[in-house]
Amino acid sequence: MKKEKDVGMMGKEFVIGLDIGTTSVKAVMFDLNGNVVEEAEELITSLYPKEDWVEQNPYEIETKTIVALKDVITKAKLQEANLLGIGFSSAMHSLICVDEKNEAISDMLIWSDGRSSEQAENLDVNIGKKVYQKTGTPIHPMSPFLKLLWMKENDYEPYHQASYFMSLKEFLLQKWFGQRVVDYSIASASGLMNVDMLSWDKDVLDLVGVKESQLSRIVPPTEVLTGLNESLATELGISPQLPFIIGAADGQLANLGSGAITPGEVAVSVGTSGAIRQFTKGAPINNRQETFTYAFTKDTSIIGGATNNGGIALQWLKDLFAFEGSHDAFLSGVEDVEVGSEGILFLPYVNGERAPLWNQKAKGNFFGLSIGHRKEHLTRAVLEGVTLNLYKIGKSLEEVAGKPVKISVNGGLSKSDVWVQIMADVFGQEIHLSDTHHNAGWGAAWTALVAIGKVDSFEAIKQNLPVGKVIQPNQSNHEKYRSIYEKYEKLVTSIVPNFN
C-alpha cells in the first residue's frame, strides 16, 4: 500500500482507518483499493508513577486523536461527499475508571501495567482455569480482569468512586457520541466477557466486584455510530452524520488488513513486541492456557499469542553494547554467523513474558556462551531467540487450529532481511511480507466499508491487497533449526520454574 501521489479527489471515494495504539495514534486515509492517500501520526506519552505501573492520560490521547484526524482530513482537501466513513482500531487491555458524568477519575492502565502480578500469581488455579475457559483471556497482569482484582484488593480509590469502567475506545465514543458501547474483541480481551455467549459473565464480574450496569453494551465490529458532537464535527470539518464504525482491536484488524482472514492463514506482527494470530470459526480454547481466544464477529474469533519481546530485545542488546549506529549497521555481519549462533541459545524474556509463559517475572537468558563468541553471535542469537519464541507460540496455535497454510509478516523487524530469512527457515514455510505498516488501519477502514455496505464481506479484502514479497525457506537450515528448537524447548522447560 504505497502512498498514492497527486490523487485527483473529484469523484473518488475514501475511508479513514483510525489506529490508536500504545505508542501513537495514526489516522490513515485510504482509497477503496487500499492505497494510502494521507496519513498523520501523534505520539502518546506513557507514565510510570511506581515500579511496574504503566499508565497513560486518556485526555491526552483524545486530544492527539483529534489532531491526527484533523490533520489527515485537512491535508486531503476532500469534498464532504468523498469521505465515506471512519473505522476504529485500538489497543487491547486498557482500563479507565469513569464517574457518573463520564469523566475519567483515573489515568488509563495499559496492557503492560504489571501492578496485578501478585493477583495473577496468587489466584486459585481452579478459579483461574474457569475464568480462562469462559473468557479465552489468559491469567496475566495485562488483563483488565486482574487489574480490577488488584483495585478491589488494594482499595484503589477511583475503583470505589467509579460509576463505569471503560477501555480507551469506549471512553472516546461516550464523549463523542454519548453512547456506551464496546465491540466484541475489546470486550473479549477484558477477561470479563463469556466468549461463547458474547455477554458479560456474571461469575467473573462477581470476582472483581463489578456490576454489568457499570460496563458498556457489547456490539459487533460493524456497529455504526452517527451524531458526532457538533463542536468536534466543526473542528474536524466533517458532518456530524458521517458514519463512525466501532471496528475492533488492533490485533484482529492487523490480520484483516494483511488478508489473513480465513482459517489456516497466520499473521505475525513484530515491532517492539510481537504476536502471532489466526482467525477461526467459533471460539476454541487451548486447554494448556498458552494462547488467547478473542471474539471478532458472532461466528469467528482470533486465536494467538502476544509476546512482550520482539524488537525490544534487539534494542536492549544494542543499548548494552552502547552501539550508536543504525539498526542495519548493528546487524552487519549477522548473516555470516552460522545457523544456531555457534551454540548460543537466547531466551528472549528480557521484558517479562506473555505467551507462551504468561509470566511477568520471566527473565532473559543467554545459554552456551564461550570465550570465542563476539557481538555478531549474540546478535544473531537474539534474532533466533525471538523467532523460536514465536515458533513455540505457533505450535500452541496448531493444537487448536492446525498447521498454517500461509504466513504473513509485518512490523518493524520485518524490514530486516536477515531476520525474515531466519523466520522462513525456522518455520520452514514461505513468508509473505506486507509492504505497509498500516495493516490495522486498513483493517479498520475495510470494516467501515463492510458496515456501510460498500463492500460485500470481510473476506473480499483479499482482492484489495498489493502483491507483496515472498521469502523462501532454506530447507537445510530448517532441519538444523528443528534440532535447535528441541534444545530450546528443553531449556525453557527447565528454567521457567526458577522465575517464580
C-alpha positions in Angstrom: 0.0 0.0 0.0 2.2 2.8 -1.2 1.1 6.3 -0.8 -0.8 7.4 -3.9 0.7 10.6 -5.3 -1.2 13.5 -6.8 -4.6 12.0 -6.2 -7.4 13.6 -8.1 -10.1 13.9 -5.4 -13.1 14.7 -7.7 -15.4 11.7 -8.0 -13.3 9.5 -5.8 -14.3 7.9 -2.5 -12.1 7.5 0.5 -12.2 6.0 4.0 -10.2 6.6 7.2 -8.7 4.0 9.5 -8.0 5.4 12.9 -5.5 3.2 14.7 -5.0 4.1 18.4 -2.0 2.1 19.6 0.2 2.0 22.7 2.9 4.3 21.4 1.0 6.5 18.9 -2.3 7.5 17.2 -2.3 7.0 13.5 -5.0 8.4 11.2 -4.7 7.0 7.6 -6.9 7.8 4.6 -7.2 5.1 2.0 -8.8 4.9 -1.4 -11.0 1.9 -1.9 -8.1 -0.2 -3.3 -6.2 0.2 -0.1 -3.7 2.9 -1.3 -2.6 5.4 1.3 -3.8 8.9 0.4 -2.8 10.8 3.5 -1.6 9.9 7.0 -0.8 11.5 10.3 0.7 10.2 13.5 0.8 11.6 17.0 3.0 10.1 19.8 1.5 9.1 23.1 3.2 9.6 26.5 3.4 6.7 28.9 3.6 7.4 32.6 5.5 5.3 35.2 4.3 6.5 38.7 5.5 3.4 40.5 7.5 0.3 39.8 5.5 -2.0 37.5 2.8 0.7 36.9 2.3 1.9 33.4 -0.4 4.5 32.7 -1.5 7.0 30.0 -3.7 10.1 30.2 -6.9 9.4 28.3 -7.5 13.1 27.7 -4.0 13.5 26.1 -4.9 10.6 23.8 -8.2 12.1 22.9 -6.5 15.4 22.0 -3.9 13.7 19.9 -6.5 11.6 18.2 -8.4 14.7 17.2 -5.2 16.3 16.0 -4.3 13.3 13.8 -7.8 13.1 12.3 -8.0 16.8 11.6 -4.5 16.7 10.0 -5.4 14.0 7.6 -8.8 15.5 6.6 -7.3 18.9 6.2 -4.4 17.7 4.0 -6.7 15.7 1.8 -8.8 18.7 1.0 -11.8 16.5 0.4 -15.3 17.4 -0.6 -17.6 16.2 2.2 -19.3 13.5 0.0 -15.9 11.9 -0.8 -15.3 10.6 2.7 -17.4 7.5 3.3 -16.7 6.9 7.0 -14.1 6.3 9.7 -13.3 3.0 11.3 -11.7 2.5 14.7 -8.8 0.2 15.7 -7.4 0.3 19.3 -5.0 -1.5 21.5 -6.5 -4.1 23.9 -6.5 -4.4 27.7 -6.8 -0.7 28.7 -8.9 0.3 31.7 -10.2 3.7 32.9 -12.3 4.4 36.0 -15.1 6.8 35.0 -17.5 8.8 37.1 -21.3 9.4 36.6 -20.6 12.4 34.4 -18.5 10.2 32.1 -15.2 11.9 33.1 -12.1 9.9 33.8 -11.2 9.7 37.5 -8.0 7.7 36.9 -5.3 7.6 34.3 -5.6 4.7 31.9 -3.9 1.4 32.9 -2.4 -0.1 29.7 -1.6 -3.7 28.8 2.0 -3.5 30.1 0.9 -2.3 33.5 2.2 -5.1 35.9 0.8 -4.0 39.2 -1.5 -7.0 39.4 1.3 -9.6 39.1 0.7 -10.7 42.7 -3.0 -11.2 41.9 -2.1 -13.3 38.9 0.3 -15.4 40.9 -2.0 -16.0 43.9 -5.2 -16.6 42.1 -6.6 -20.0 42.9 -5.5 -22.3 40.0 -9.0 -23.8 39.6 -10.6 -20.3 39.6 -8.1 -19.1 37.0 -8.8 -22.1 34.8 -12.5 -21.5 34.9 -12.1 -17.8 34.1 -9.8 -18.7 31.2 -12.2 -21.3 29.8 -15.1 -18.9 30.0 -13.4 -15.8 28.6 -10.4 -17.1 26.5 -8.2 -14.5 28.2 -5.1 -15.8 29.9 -4.5 -15.1 33.5 -1.9 -12.3 33.2 -1.5 -8.7 34.6 -2.3 -7.4 31.1 -5.9 -8.3 31.6 -8.5 -5.8 32.9 -9.9 -8.7 34.9 -6.7 -8.8 37.0 -6.4 -5.0 37.1 -9.9 -4.8 38.6 -9.0 -7.5 41.1 -5.9 -5.5 42.1 -8.1 -2.4 42.5 -10.6 -4.3 44.7 -8.0 -5.9 46.9 -5.9 -2.7 47.3 -8.8 -0.3 48.0 -7.9 1.8 45.0 -10.0 4.9 45.5 -11.0 5.5 41.8 -12.3 1.9 41.7 -14.7 2.7 44.7 -15.8 6.0 43.2 -16.3 4.7 39.6 -19.7 4.6 38.0 -18.3 2.9 35.0 -15.2 1.0 33.8 -14.1 1.6 30.2 -11.4 0.9 27.7 -10.0 3.9 25.8 -12.2 3.3 22.7 -15.3 3.2 24.9 -14.2 6.4 26.6 -13.8 8.3 23.3 -17.1 7.0 21.9 -19.0 8.0 25.0 -17.5 11.5 24.9 -18.0 11.9 21.1 -21.4 10.2 20.6 -22.9 9.9 24.1 -23.1 6.1 23.7 -21.6 3.4 26.0 -20.7 0.6 23.5 -17.9 -1.8 23.2 -17.0 -4.2 20.3 -16.7 -7.9 20.7 -12.9 -8.0 20.6 -12.2 -5.3 23.2 -14.9 -6.8 25.5 -13.4 -10.2 25.0 -9.8 -9.1 25.8 -11.1 -7.6 29.1 -11.3 -11.1 30.6 -14.9 -10.3 31.7 -16.9 -11.5 28.6 -18.1 -15.0 28.1 -16.5 -15.8 24.7 -19.2 -18.3 23.8 -22.2 -16.3 24.9 -20.8 -12.9 23.8 -22.1 -11.3 27.0 -20.6 -10.2 30.3 -20.0 -13.2 32.6 -21.7 -12.7 36.0 -19.5 -15.1 37.9 -16.4 -13.3 36.6 -17.9 -9.9 37.4 -18.6 -11.1 40.9 -15.0 -11.9 41.5 -13.9 -8.3 40.8 -16.9 -6.6 42.4 -18.3 -5.1 39.2 -21.9 -4.8 38.1 -23.0 -5.3 34.5 -24.5 -1.8 34.6 -21.0 -0.4 35.1 -20.0 -1.9 31.7 -20.9 -1.0 28.1 -23.3 -2.6 25.7 -21.5 -5.2 23.6 -21.9 -4.8 19.8 -20.4 -6.3 16.6 -17.4 -4.6 14.8 -19.8 -3.3 12.2 -21.8 -1.1 14.6 -22.3 2.3 13.0 -22.3 5.5 15.2 -23.6 8.8 13.9 -24.4 12.1 15.7 -20.9 13.2 16.4 -20.6 16.0 18.9 -21.3 19.1 16.8 -18.4 21.2 18.1 -16.0 18.3 17.4 -17.5 17.8 13.9 -17.0 21.5 13.2 -13.4 21.3 14.4 -12.7 18.3 12.2 -14.6 19.8 9.2 -17.0 16.9 8.8 -20.7 16.3 9.0 -22.0 15.1 12.4 -23.8 12.4 10.5 -20.6 10.9 9.0 -20.6 7.2 9.9 -18.0 6.2 12.5 -17.7 2.4 12.7 -16.7 0.9 16.1 -14.3 -1.7 14.5 -12.2 -4.0 16.7 -8.9 -4.5 18.4 -5.7 -3.8 16.6 -4.7 -7.5 16.6 -7.8 -8.6 14.7 -7.7 -5.7 12.3 -4.0 -6.2 11.6 -4.8 -9.8 10.5 -7.7 -8.5 8.4 -5.6 -5.7 6.9 -2.9 -8.2 5.8 -5.5 -10.6 4.3 -5.1 -13.3 6.9 -8.8 -13.7 7.4 -9.6 -17.4 6.7 -8.6 -20.4 8.8 -5.0 -21.5 8.1 -3.8 -18.0 7.3 -1.4 -16.8 10.1 -0.3 -13.3 10.6 2.9 -12.4 12.5 3.5 -8.8 13.7 6.8 -8.0 15.2 7.6 -4.4 16.3 8.7 -3.6 19.9 6.6 -6.6 21.0 5.1 -9.2 18.8 2.2 -11.5 18.1 1.1 -14.5 16.0 -2.6 -14.8 15.3 -5.1 -16.7 13.2 -8.8 -16.4 12.6 -11.0 -19.4 13.3 -14.7 -20.4 13.4 -16.3 -20.4 16.8 -14.3 -19.8 19.9 -12.0 -22.8 20.6 -9.9 -22.7 23.8 -6.3 -24.0 24.2 -6.5 -26.4 27.2 -3.0 -25.6 28.3 -3.8 -21.9 28.5 -0.9 -20.9 26.2 -2.9 -18.8 23.8 -5.8 -16.3 23.8 -9.2 -16.6 22.1 -10.8 -13.3 21.4 -14.2 -12.9 19.6 -14.3 -10.8 16.4 -17.8 -11.4 15.0 -20.6 -13.6 16.4 -19.3 -16.6 14.4 -15.5 -16.0 14.4 -12.6 -15.5 16.8 -9.0 -14.8 16.6 -6.6 -17.1 18.5 -3.0 -16.4 19.1 -0.3 -15.3 21.5 1.4 -12.0 22.1 5.0 -11.8 23.2 6.5 -8.9 25.1 9.8 -9.5 23.4 10.2 -8.5 19.8 12.4 -5.7 18.6 12.8 -4.6 22.3 15.1 -7.5 22.9 17.3 -6.4 20.0 17.2 -2.8 21.2 18.2 -4.0 24.7 21.3 -5.7 23.2 22.1 -2.7 21.1 22.0 -0.4 24.2 24.0 -3.0 26.1 26.8 -2.7 23.6 26.4 1.1 23.6 26.1 0.9 19.8 25.1 4.3 18.5 24.8 3.5 14.8 21.6 2.4 12.9 19.9 -1.0 13.4 21.1 -2.0 9.9 24.7 -1.3 11.0 24.2 -3.2 14.2 23.0 -6.2 12.3 26.0 -6.1 9.9 27.8 -9.4 9.9 25.0 -11.4 11.4 24.3 -13.1 8.1 27.8 -14.6 8.2 27.2 -16.3 11.5 26.2 -20.0 11.2 22.7 -21.1 12.0 22.4 -21.6 15.7 24.9 -18.8 16.6 27.7 -21.3 17.2 25.9 -22.9 20.1 24.2 -19.9 21.8 20.6 -20.1 22.8 18.8 -17.0 23.9 15.6 -17.0 25.9 14.2 -13.5 25.0 12.2 -12.8 28.1 14.0 -9.5 29.0 10.7 -7.7 29.3 8.8 -10.4 31.2 6.6 -12.5 29.0 3.0 -13.1 27.9 2.6 -16.0 25.5 3.5 -18.8 25.8 4.6 -18.5 29.5 2.1 -15.8 30.8 4.7 -15.0 33.5 5.6 -11.3 34.1 8.5 -12.4 36.2 10.3 -14.3 33.4 13.8 -13.2 32.6 16.1 -13.3 29.6 19.0 -15.7 29.4 22.0 -16.4 27.1 22.9 -20.1 27.3 26.1 -21.6 25.8 28.4 -18.6 25.8 32.1 -19.3 25.2 35.2 -17.2 25.0 35.2 -17.2 21.2 31.8 -15.5 20.9 31.5 -12.0 19.6 28.8 -9.3 19.2 27.6 -10.9 15.9 27.0 -14.2 17.6 25.0 -12.7 20.4 23.0 -10.5 17.9 22.1 -13.5 15.8 21.2 -15.4 18.9 18.7 -12.7 19.9 17.1 -12.7 16.5 16.9 -16.5 16.6 15.5 -16.5 20.2 12.7 -14.0 19.3 11.8 -16.3 16.3 12.0 -19.5 18.3 9.7 -18.0 20.8 7.2 -17.1 18.1 7.5 -20.6 16.7 6.7 -22.0 20.1 3.6 -19.8 20.3 2.7 -21.0 16.8 3.0 -24.7 17.9 0.3 -23.9 20.5 -1.9 -22.4 17.8 -1.5 -25.6 15.8 -3.1 -27.6 18.7 -6.3 -25.6 18.2 -6.3 -24.6 14.5 -4.0 -26.9 12.7 -0.8 -26.2 10.7 -0.7 -22.8 9.0 -1.0 -22.9 5.2 0.2 -19.3 4.8 2.3 -17.0 7.0 2.2 -13.2 6.5 4.6 -10.9 8.4 4.5 -7.2 9.2 6.0 -4.8 11.6 9.3 -3.0 12.1 11.5 -6.1 12.4 10.3 -7.4 9.1 12.4 -4.7 7.5 15.5 -6.8 8.4 16.3 -9.2 5.5 18.3 -11.4 7.8 15.6 -11.7 10.4 12.9 -12.5 7.8 15.1 -15.3 6.4 15.6 -16.7 9.9 11.8 -16.6 10.2 11.3 -18.5 7.0 14.0 -21.1 8.0 12.7 -21.7 11.5 9.1 -22.1 10.3 10.1 -24.0 7.2 7.5 -22.1 5.1 7.2 -19.2 2.7 7.0 -15.8 4.4 4.7 -13.2 2.7 5.8 -9.7 3.5 3.4 -6.8 3.7 4.6 -3.6 2.1 2.7 -1.4 4.6 2.9 -0.7 8.3 -0.8 0.3 8.3 -2.4 -3.2 8.4 -4.5 -2.4 11.4 -5.6 0.9 9.9 -6.6 -0.7 6.6 -8.4 -3.4 8.6 -10.4 -0.7 10.4 -11.1 1.1 7.2 -12.3 -2.1 5.5 -14.5 -2.9 8.5 -16.1 0.5 7.9 -16.7 -0.3 4.2 -18.4 -3.6 5.2 -20.5 -1.8 7.8 -21.9 0.7 5.4 -22.5 -1.9 2.6 -19.8 -0.5 0.3 -18.1 -3.9 0.1 -19.7 -7.4 0.4 -17.6 -9.1 3.1 -14.5 -9.1 5.3 -13.1 -11.8 3.0 -13.3 -9.6 -0.1 -10.3 -7.6 1.2 -8.1 -10.3 -0.4 -8.9 -8.6 -3.8 -7.7 -5.2 -2.4 -4.2 -6.1 -1.2 -0.9 -5.4 -3.1 1.3 -8.2 -4.2 4.0 -8.5 -1.5 7.4 -10.0 -1.4 7.7 -13.7 -0.7 10.7 -15.2 1.1 11.5 -18.8 0.5 12.8 -21.1 3.3 16.2 -22.8 3.2 15.3 -26.4 3.9 18.8 -27.3 5.0 18.7 -24.5 7.6 15.1 -25.6 8.6 16.4 -29.1 9.5 19.1 -27.5 11.7 16.5 -25.3 13.4 14.3 -28.3 14.1 17.1 -29.7 16.2 17.9 -26.3 17.8 14.3 -25.9 18.7 14.2 -29.2 20.6 17.1 -27.9 22.7 15.4 -24.5 23.1 12.2 -26.1 24.4 14.1 -28.3 26.9 15.9 -25.2 28.2 12.6 -23.3 28.5 11.0 -26.2 30.4 13.9 -26.5 32.8 14.5 -22.8 33.5 10.9 -21.4 33.8 10.2 -22.8 37.3 13.1 -20.6 38.6 11.3 -17.4 37.6 8.7 -17.6 40.4 
